[in-house]
Amino acid sequence: MVITRRRLLGSAIGALACSGSVRRVWAATEVALAGGRLLSLSDGALVLPESFVLGGLPEEEARALLAAAGVSGPELRVPCNVALWQSEDRTVLFDTGAGPDFMPSTGHLLDALGAAGIDPGAITHVVFTHGHPDHLWGVLDEFDEPLFANARHLMGRVERDYWLDPATADSIGPDRQFFVAGAARRLGVLGDLVETFEDGDSLLTGLVAQATPGHTPGHMAFRLGEGDDALTVVGDAIPNASIALARPHWELASDQDPALAAASRTALLADLAARGQPVIAFHFPEGGIGRIEAAEEGYAFVPAP
Ligand SMILES: [Zn+2]
């Protein structure tokens, strides 16, 4: 038998998943959806200076909102929840986590998949919300090949073109230039493997793209399922469960176009609260699956029980 690298990787994941001594750095939560299940798989957590979140906001009020959401300290830990939708004929991964090259506290998606008993080779579709490092950089393996080797890879056309545009490195600002290098390199390796789509496109039965620009120019949310049996993958259109919910109209430094992002966010939140259907949000606590409810001021996140 020829032992391929892919098989070795699979075995290593299996060993990790079975070993009782492995520290549980990942987590998975799950809800039933459209004849299948929706899993939240932890890629780990970003560790960010408080100033990154507070930048440009009324500091006292913003810090009070963070504290009310149980978030405090000079360094904030921000969870990263990768959504996986599995039904009879498909296993769809929304974003690929950060991989090994971004932060030591992220890049744990493979452990989470292993623990859930899912081989990377079984992923049929990889669908990107946007091209930020914590969403895209996990797409290649340590040999610079697609980690999800049997999957179709899909990204919004506007988003893909933005990261591949040579002018982006000059316009994005010094703090984010390494985002451009990292995204362009990975999208370059993937090349024609990445299929693009537009706002409103149906990517699969029961999977519709919804443009939510501002966090990045081509950011997409996704509606999964139909009627009462539906869920929205919001990505970073709602980038946290504290300030972005309590004061959705505030312009956040973490958004590339803060005014456009605030407009996308307020419209999306009003729609989600009106429909009462569940969401999964990439940076929300407790796995990020739950409902958005209108609050006295702004909105609240009610995690799935
Ligand atoms: Zn982002």
mmCIF file of N, CA and C and ligand atoms in Angstrom, residues 130 132 135 215 236, ligand 1:
data_model
loop_
_atom_site.group_PDB
_atom_site.id
_atom_site.type_symbol
_atom_site.label_atom_id
_atom_site.label_comp_id
_atom_site.label_asym_id
_atom_site.label_seq_id
_atom_site.Cartn_x
_atom_site.Cartn_y
_atom_site.Cartn_z
ATOM 1 N N HIS A 130 -15.240 36.061 3.720
ATOM 2 C CA HIS A 130 -14.325 37.118 3.282
ATOM 3 C C HIS A 130 -12.888 36.639 3.415
ATOM 4 N N HIS A 132 -10.150 37.745 5.223
ATOM 5 C CA HIS A 132 -9.265 38.062 6.344
ATOM 6 C C HIS A 132 -8.502 36.827 6.807
ATOM 7 N N HIS A 135 -10.057 33.834 8.537
ATOM 8 C CA HIS A 135 -11.100 33.148 7.756
ATOM 9 C C HIS A 135 -10.533 32.384 6.564
ATOM 10 N N HIS A 215 -17.241 45.445 6.264
ATOM 11 C CA HIS A 215 -16.157 44.805 7.037
ATOM 12 C C HIS A 215 -14.981 44.554 6.092
ATOM 13 N N ASP A 236 -18.350 38.053 9.659
ATOM 14 C CA ASP A 236 -17.943 39.220 10.443
ATOM 15 C C ASP A 236 -18.816 40.438 10.145
HETATM 16 ZN ZN ZN B 1 -12.842 39.755 9.322
#
